[in-house]
Short mmCIF file of C-alpha atoms and ligand atoms in Angstrom, two decimals:
data_model
loop_
_atom_site.label_atom_id
_atom_site.label_comp_id
_atom_site.label_asym_id
_atom_site.label_seq_id
_atom_site.Cartn_x
_atom_site.Cartn_y
_atom_site.Cartn_z
CA MET A 1 -34.65 -70.21 -33.26
CA ALA A 2 -35.10 -66.72 -34.81
CA ASP A 3 -38.56 -66.44 -33.39
CA ARG A 4 -37.73 -67.09 -29.92
CA ALA A 5 -38.90 -64.09 -27.75
CA GLY A 6 -38.96 -63.50 -23.93
CA ILE A 7 -38.88 -60.95 -21.06
CA ALA A 8 -37.68 -61.08 -17.60
CA ILE A 9 -38.17 -58.01 -15.13
CA HIS A 10 -37.25 -57.30 -11.64
CA GLY A 11 -38.57 -55.08 -8.92
CA GLY A 12 -35.28 -55.15 -6.66
CA ALA A 13 -33.40 -57.29 -4.51
CA GLY A 14 -34.25 -55.89 -1.27
CA THR A 15 -37.38 -57.61 -0.70
CA ILE A 16 -39.44 -57.35 2.38
CA LEU A 17 -38.27 -60.11 4.96
CA ARG A 18 -40.55 -63.13 4.60
CA SER A 19 -41.40 -62.93 8.20
CA THR A 20 -42.97 -59.45 7.57
CA MET A 21 -44.52 -60.14 4.23
CA THR A 22 -48.42 -60.41 4.31
CA PRO A 23 -50.57 -62.39 1.78
CA GLU A 24 -52.39 -59.13 0.69
CA LEU A 25 -48.92 -57.38 0.10
CA GLN A 26 -47.71 -60.29 -1.68
CA GLU A 27 -50.64 -60.30 -4.04
CA GLN A 28 -50.17 -56.52 -4.61
CA TYR A 29 -46.33 -57.04 -5.57
CA GLU A 30 -47.20 -60.17 -7.76
CA GLY A 31 -49.83 -58.39 -9.55
CA ALA A 32 -47.87 -55.47 -10.30
CA LEU A 33 -45.06 -57.83 -11.74
CA GLN A 34 -47.43 -59.68 -13.68
CA ALA A 35 -49.11 -56.65 -15.43
CA ALA A 36 -45.53 -54.98 -15.99
CA MET A 37 -44.48 -58.25 -17.61
CA ASP A 38 -47.63 -58.63 -19.65
CA ALA A 39 -47.32 -55.12 -21.00
CA GLY A 40 -43.72 -55.83 -22.12
CA TYR A 41 -44.44 -59.35 -23.43
CA ALA A 42 -47.48 -58.25 -25.49
CA ILE A 43 -45.16 -56.09 -27.49
CA ILE A 44 -42.52 -58.79 -28.43
CA ARG A 45 -45.33 -61.36 -28.76
CA ASP A 46 -46.74 -59.22 -31.59
CA SER A 47 -43.25 -58.84 -33.13
CA GLY A 48 -42.50 -55.62 -31.72
CA SER A 49 -39.00 -54.57 -30.45
CA ALA A 50 -37.26 -55.57 -27.37
CA MET A 51 -36.55 -51.77 -26.87
CA ASP A 52 -40.14 -50.98 -26.79
CA ALA A 53 -40.88 -54.14 -24.54
CA VAL A 54 -38.43 -53.13 -21.82
CA ALA A 55 -39.51 -49.39 -21.93
CA ALA A 56 -42.95 -50.29 -21.35
CA ALA A 57 -42.26 -53.06 -18.61
CA VAL A 58 -40.29 -50.60 -16.81
CA ALA A 59 -42.43 -47.46 -17.05
CA SER A 60 -45.14 -49.80 -15.58
CA LEU A 61 -43.26 -50.63 -12.77
CA GLU A 62 -42.16 -47.01 -12.10
CA ASP A 63 -45.85 -46.15 -11.94
CA PHE A 64 -46.55 -48.77 -9.18
CA PRO A 65 -45.69 -46.99 -5.78
CA LEU A 66 -44.38 -50.06 -3.92
CA PHE A 67 -41.23 -50.09 -6.03
CA ASN A 68 -38.23 -47.95 -5.59
CA ALA A 69 -38.57 -46.13 -8.99
CA SER A 70 -40.35 -42.98 -9.70
CA ARG A 71 -43.62 -43.10 -7.74
CA GLY A 72 -42.37 -44.65 -4.44
CA ALA A 73 -38.76 -43.71 -5.03
CA VAL A 74 -36.76 -43.68 -1.73
CA PHE A 75 -35.34 -40.39 0.09
CA ASN A 76 -31.95 -39.30 -0.26
CA HIS A 77 -30.20 -37.70 2.94
CA ILE A 78 -31.88 -34.29 2.51
CA GLY A 79 -35.35 -35.57 1.90
CA GLN A 80 -35.30 -35.56 -1.80
CA HIS A 81 -36.05 -37.91 -4.55
CA GLU A 82 -33.04 -38.35 -7.18
CA MET A 83 -33.71 -40.79 -9.73
CA ASP A 84 -31.40 -42.85 -12.16
CA ALA A 85 -32.31 -44.83 -15.24
CA ALA A 86 -30.84 -46.44 -18.33
CA ILE A 87 -31.73 -48.20 -21.27
CA MET A 88 -29.66 -50.04 -24.05
CA ASN A 89 -30.40 -51.47 -27.28
CA GLY A 90 -28.28 -54.80 -28.08
CA ARG A 91 -28.69 -54.42 -31.82
CA ASN A 92 -26.54 -51.35 -32.20
CA LEU A 93 -25.13 -50.69 -28.74
CA GLU A 94 -26.93 -47.46 -28.50
CA ALA A 95 -27.61 -46.40 -24.96
CA GLY A 96 -29.18 -43.61 -22.98
CA ALA A 97 -29.19 -42.82 -19.28
CA VAL A 98 -30.28 -40.11 -16.76
CA CYS A 99 -28.92 -39.62 -13.18
CA GLY A 100 -30.14 -37.55 -10.32
CA VAL A 101 -33.46 -36.29 -12.02
CA ALA A 102 -36.51 -35.12 -10.10
CA HIS A 103 -40.07 -34.51 -11.37
CA VAL A 104 -39.79 -36.86 -14.47
CA LYS A 105 -42.54 -39.19 -14.27
CA ASN A 106 -40.94 -42.02 -16.19
CA PRO A 107 -37.31 -41.65 -15.92
CA VAL A 108 -36.78 -44.83 -18.22
CA LEU A 109 -38.55 -42.81 -21.00
CA LEU A 110 -36.36 -39.90 -20.55
CA ALA A 111 -33.41 -42.31 -20.86
CA ARG A 112 -34.77 -43.37 -24.19
CA GLU A 113 -35.29 -39.75 -25.38
CA VAL A 114 -31.53 -38.99 -24.35
CA MET A 115 -30.41 -42.07 -26.41
CA LEU A 116 -32.50 -40.99 -29.46
CA HIS A 117 -32.45 -37.16 -29.40
CA SER A 118 -29.65 -35.81 -27.31
CA GLY A 119 -26.35 -36.59 -28.98
CA HIS A 120 -25.29 -37.82 -25.74
CA VAL A 121 -25.38 -41.13 -23.59
CA MET A 122 -25.98 -39.74 -20.23
CA LEU A 123 -27.59 -36.52 -18.74
CA GLY A 124 -27.65 -35.42 -15.16
CA GLY A 125 -29.75 -33.41 -12.76
CA LYS A 126 -31.25 -30.06 -13.90
CA GLY A 127 -29.98 -30.58 -17.50
CA ALA A 128 -31.65 -33.74 -17.70
CA GLU A 129 -34.94 -32.29 -16.33
CA GLU A 130 -34.73 -29.48 -18.74
CA PHE A 131 -34.15 -31.78 -21.75
CA ALA A 132 -37.36 -33.83 -20.49
CA ARG A 133 -39.32 -30.71 -20.63
CA ALA A 134 -37.99 -29.79 -24.01
CA ARG A 135 -39.04 -33.34 -25.21
CA ASN A 136 -42.52 -32.94 -23.58
CA LEU A 137 -42.22 -35.87 -21.23
CA PRO A 138 -44.81 -35.86 -18.31
CA MET A 139 -43.64 -34.24 -15.26
CA GLU A 140 -44.82 -34.42 -11.80
CA ASP A 141 -44.38 -32.31 -8.57
CA ASP A 142 -42.62 -33.82 -5.56
CA GLY A 143 -45.81 -35.08 -3.92
CA TYR A 144 -46.15 -37.58 -6.80
CA PHE A 145 -43.05 -39.41 -5.61
CA TYR A 146 -43.77 -39.31 -1.99
CA THR A 147 -44.90 -42.50 -0.11
CA LEU A 148 -45.21 -42.76 3.48
CA GLN A 149 -43.39 -46.02 3.78
CA ARG A 150 -40.40 -44.63 2.05
CA TYR A 151 -40.45 -41.70 4.20
CA ASN A 152 -40.46 -43.79 7.39
CA GLN A 153 -37.54 -45.81 5.89
CA TRP A 154 -35.72 -42.54 5.45
CA GLN A 155 -36.40 -41.34 8.83
CA SER A 156 -35.28 -44.60 10.51
CA ALA A 157 -31.99 -44.68 8.34
CA VAL A 158 -31.37 -40.96 9.40
CA LYS A 159 -31.63 -41.96 13.06
CA GLU A 160 -29.27 -45.07 12.62
CA ASP A 161 -26.79 -42.61 11.09
CA LYS A 162 -26.87 -40.46 14.21
CA VAL A 163 -25.96 -43.25 16.35
CA GLN A 164 -23.58 -44.45 13.63
CA LEU A 165 -25.09 -48.06 13.17
CA ASP A 166 -24.30 -50.06 10.20
CA HIS A 167 -26.40 -49.88 7.19
CA THR A 168 -27.44 -53.38 7.31
CA ASP A 169 -30.91 -52.84 6.08
CA LYS A 170 -30.48 -51.17 2.93
CA LYS A 171 -33.59 -51.44 0.76
CA PHE A 172 -33.14 -52.25 -2.93
CA GLY A 173 -36.49 -51.73 -4.81
CA THR A 174 -34.87 -50.91 -8.35
CA VAL A 175 -36.83 -52.03 -11.24
CA GLY A 176 -35.55 -53.41 -14.67
CA ALA A 177 -36.32 -55.36 -17.69
CA VAL A 178 -34.58 -57.35 -20.25
CA ALA A 179 -35.90 -58.64 -23.35
CA LEU A 180 -35.40 -60.75 -26.77
CA ASP A 181 -37.58 -59.97 -29.58
CA LYS A 182 -38.42 -62.21 -32.55
CA HIS A 183 -36.02 -60.31 -34.79
CA GLY A 184 -33.16 -61.65 -32.38
CA ASN A 185 -32.59 -58.10 -30.70
CA LEU A 186 -31.96 -57.74 -27.11
CA ALA A 187 -32.46 -54.93 -24.82
CA ALA A 188 -32.14 -53.81 -21.21
CA ALA A 189 -33.64 -51.15 -19.02
CA THR A 190 -33.23 -50.25 -15.35
CA SER A 191 -34.82 -47.50 -13.13
CA THR A 192 -34.28 -46.59 -9.53
CA GLY A 193 -34.59 -44.04 -6.72
CA GLY A 194 -31.12 -45.45 -5.64
CA LEU A 195 -30.43 -46.26 -1.72
CA THR A 196 -32.36 -44.81 1.06
CA ASN A 197 -30.59 -41.86 2.93
CA LYS A 198 -27.84 -41.76 0.18
CA LYS A 199 -25.84 -38.77 0.08
CA PHE A 200 -27.21 -35.75 -2.12
CA GLY A 201 -25.70 -36.43 -5.64
CA ARG A 202 -24.89 -39.87 -5.38
CA ILE A 203 -25.30 -41.99 -8.42
CA GLY A 204 -25.70 -45.80 -8.47
CA ASP A 205 -24.93 -48.43 -10.86
CA SER A 206 -28.36 -48.44 -12.53
CA PRO A 207 -27.53 -45.71 -15.08
CA VAL A 208 -24.09 -46.79 -15.61
CA ILE A 209 -23.85 -48.61 -18.80
CA GLY A 210 -21.86 -51.97 -18.24
CA ALA A 211 -22.42 -51.69 -14.50
CA GLY A 212 -26.25 -51.98 -13.90
CA THR A 213 -27.47 -52.02 -17.40
CA TYR A 214 -26.19 -53.56 -20.41
CA ALA A 215 -27.39 -55.38 -23.75
CA ASN A 216 -25.46 -56.78 -26.53
CA ASN A 217 -26.77 -58.88 -29.43
CA ASN A 218 -23.82 -61.04 -29.49
CA THR A 219 -24.36 -62.06 -25.89
CA CYS A 220 -26.97 -60.95 -23.58
CA ALA A 221 -29.03 -58.22 -21.81
CA ILE A 222 -28.71 -57.59 -18.20
CA SER A 223 -30.40 -55.34 -15.61
CA CYS A 224 -29.16 -55.33 -12.07
CA THR A 225 -30.17 -54.49 -8.39
CA GLY A 226 -28.28 -54.36 -5.22
CA VAL A 227 -25.44 -52.22 -3.59
CA GLY A 228 -24.64 -49.81 -6.54
CA GLU A 229 -21.21 -49.12 -5.45
CA LEU A 230 -20.00 -52.63 -5.59
CA PHE A 231 -21.89 -53.39 -8.91
CA ILE A 232 -20.10 -50.30 -10.27
CA ARG A 233 -16.74 -51.54 -8.95
CA SER A 234 -17.43 -55.01 -10.38
CA VAL A 235 -18.70 -53.72 -13.75
CA VAL A 236 -21.35 -56.56 -13.34
CA ALA A 237 -23.30 -56.30 -16.54
CA TYR A 238 -20.51 -56.03 -18.77
CA ASP A 239 -18.41 -58.78 -16.85
CA ILE A 240 -21.11 -61.12 -17.53
CA SER A 241 -21.17 -60.30 -21.28
CA CYS A 242 -17.61 -60.50 -21.58
CA LEU A 243 -17.28 -64.07 -19.76
CA MET A 244 -19.74 -65.24 -22.57
CA GLU A 245 -18.13 -63.58 -25.32
CA TYR A 246 -14.45 -64.16 -24.53
CA LYS A 247 -14.61 -67.29 -22.50
CA GLY A 248 -17.74 -68.97 -24.33
CA MET A 249 -19.65 -69.43 -20.93
CA SER A 250 -23.30 -70.07 -20.79
CA LEU A 251 -25.56 -67.26 -19.57
CA GLN A 252 -26.23 -69.29 -16.30
CA ALA A 253 -22.67 -70.05 -15.63
CA ALA A 254 -21.37 -66.46 -16.20
CA CYS A 255 -24.31 -65.14 -14.02
CA ASP A 256 -23.46 -67.65 -11.27
CA LEU A 257 -19.79 -66.80 -11.17
CA VAL A 258 -20.40 -63.00 -10.95
CA VAL A 259 -23.59 -63.09 -8.53
CA MET A 260 -22.71 -65.93 -6.43
CA GLU A 261 -18.94 -65.75 -6.28
CA LYS A 262 -17.45 -62.63 -7.34
CA LEU A 263 -19.96 -60.12 -5.75
CA VAL A 264 -20.23 -62.39 -2.50
CA LYS A 265 -16.40 -62.08 -2.02
CA ILE A 266 -16.77 -58.22 -1.73
CA GLU A 267 -20.16 -58.16 -0.01
CA GLY A 268 -21.99 -57.11 -3.02
CA GLU A 269 -25.52 -57.92 -2.14
CA GLY A 270 -27.97 -58.02 -4.92
CA GLY A 271 -28.97 -59.90 -8.05
CA LEU A 272 -29.80 -59.27 -11.66
CA ILE A 273 -31.93 -60.43 -14.47
CA ALA A 274 -30.63 -61.60 -17.61
CA ILE A 275 -31.58 -63.10 -21.06
CA ASP A 276 -29.35 -64.34 -23.95
CA LYS A 277 -29.58 -64.25 -27.67
CA HIS A 278 -31.14 -67.79 -27.58
CA GLY A 279 -33.99 -66.91 -25.19
CA ASN A 280 -32.26 -68.41 -22.07
CA ILE A 281 -33.08 -66.47 -18.80
CA ALA A 282 -31.17 -66.26 -15.62
CA MET A 283 -32.42 -64.50 -12.54
CA PRO A 284 -29.61 -65.00 -9.79
CA PHE A 285 -29.49 -63.14 -6.55
CA ASN A 286 -27.42 -63.53 -3.44
CA SER A 287 -29.89 -61.63 -1.06
CA GLU A 288 -32.97 -63.03 0.72
CA GLY A 289 -35.21 -62.33 -2.13
CA MET A 290 -35.62 -60.38 -5.32
CA TYR A 291 -38.97 -59.48 -7.09
CA ARG A 292 -38.75 -61.07 -10.48
CA GLY A 293 -40.68 -62.64 -13.32
CA CYS A 294 -40.16 -64.10 -16.75
CA LYS A 295 -42.28 -64.98 -19.55
CA ASP A 296 -41.61 -66.62 -23.01
CA ASN A 297 -43.17 -67.96 -26.06
CA ASP A 298 -42.16 -71.13 -24.89
CA GLY A 299 -45.02 -71.10 -22.35
CA ARG A 300 -42.92 -69.91 -19.37
CA ASN A 301 -44.71 -67.47 -17.04
CA GLU A 302 -43.37 -66.83 -13.59
CA VAL A 303 -43.53 -64.30 -10.78
CA LEU A 304 -41.42 -65.03 -7.82
CA ILE A 305 -40.28 -63.17 -4.64
CA TYR A 306 -38.07 -65.45 -2.67
CA ARG A 307 -35.91 -68.38 -3.32
N1 LIG B 1 -28.74 -50.63 -7.50
C1 LIG B 1 -29.48 -49.57 -7.09
C2 LIG B 1 -28.38 -48.41 -6.61
O1 LIG B 1 -27.31 -48.66 -5.93
C3 LIG B 1 -30.22 -49.70 -5.72
C4 LIG B 1 -31.19 -50.95 -5.95
O2 LIG B 1 -30.87 -51.87 -6.70
O3 LIG B 1 -32.35 -50.93 -5.43
O4 LIG B 1 -28.78 -47.25 -6.79
#
């Protein structure tokens, strides 16, 4: 089975409610998911690395304004974009992450630079931005990240805060990818603008290795989406890997236990995508929907939004 290859991607677990989705919008989402998946899949199909595949897929999703990552990222409480991203190589457990960054066109590519060239695993804020400039990564001004849809979401969240309503309508549009290449290597990457109206300086699960992002050739590769605080507290991605490694559980069983039982118990709304070393794919979620897709060299090609 050494030449099994597959990729799974997500565009977040906070999908538009089925009742407000239009056929035109659905087509746009599905088209963007398919294009990102194809970009990543082409790399592993041609014997490239899982790392390159997840970076390419996530960068493609970051460039698409309807997802909450880079272009189209949500606003924090003070009306700024603060983005988080991570990437991990299952072959050697190398990882890179950035948190609270602005102006970086593709935070996932900065995370990879951090992994390869910084001597560190995670860089935050201004230091991360300075590093991006030093590595000559494309930068954009604030306007690039702005979308009217996110602005309106932020405004209504601010209003709810004023009247102290519950935040029941959080939007999770984070993006991520996991892949297995023909050399048997796994990789995972995640990128997000975080939660709408989050506090200035808040960091979610996406850049936290073991929480929102994890890859290990002995087990699986995982990218999460959902309420970051609960995913951090549950160490979701690493928990699934551990259940497989120490308890011998299958990928699907481990994912179901963590997403459909453990997270549900603490109201940890969200989901994840996962692929194991044999090419099995799981995409569990406990929310109404999750933008997602998967493709492998066994002929599977799916793009889905709702259950
Ligand atoms: N998990 C992300 C965060 O809490 C949000 C999301 O999945 O959209 O930052």
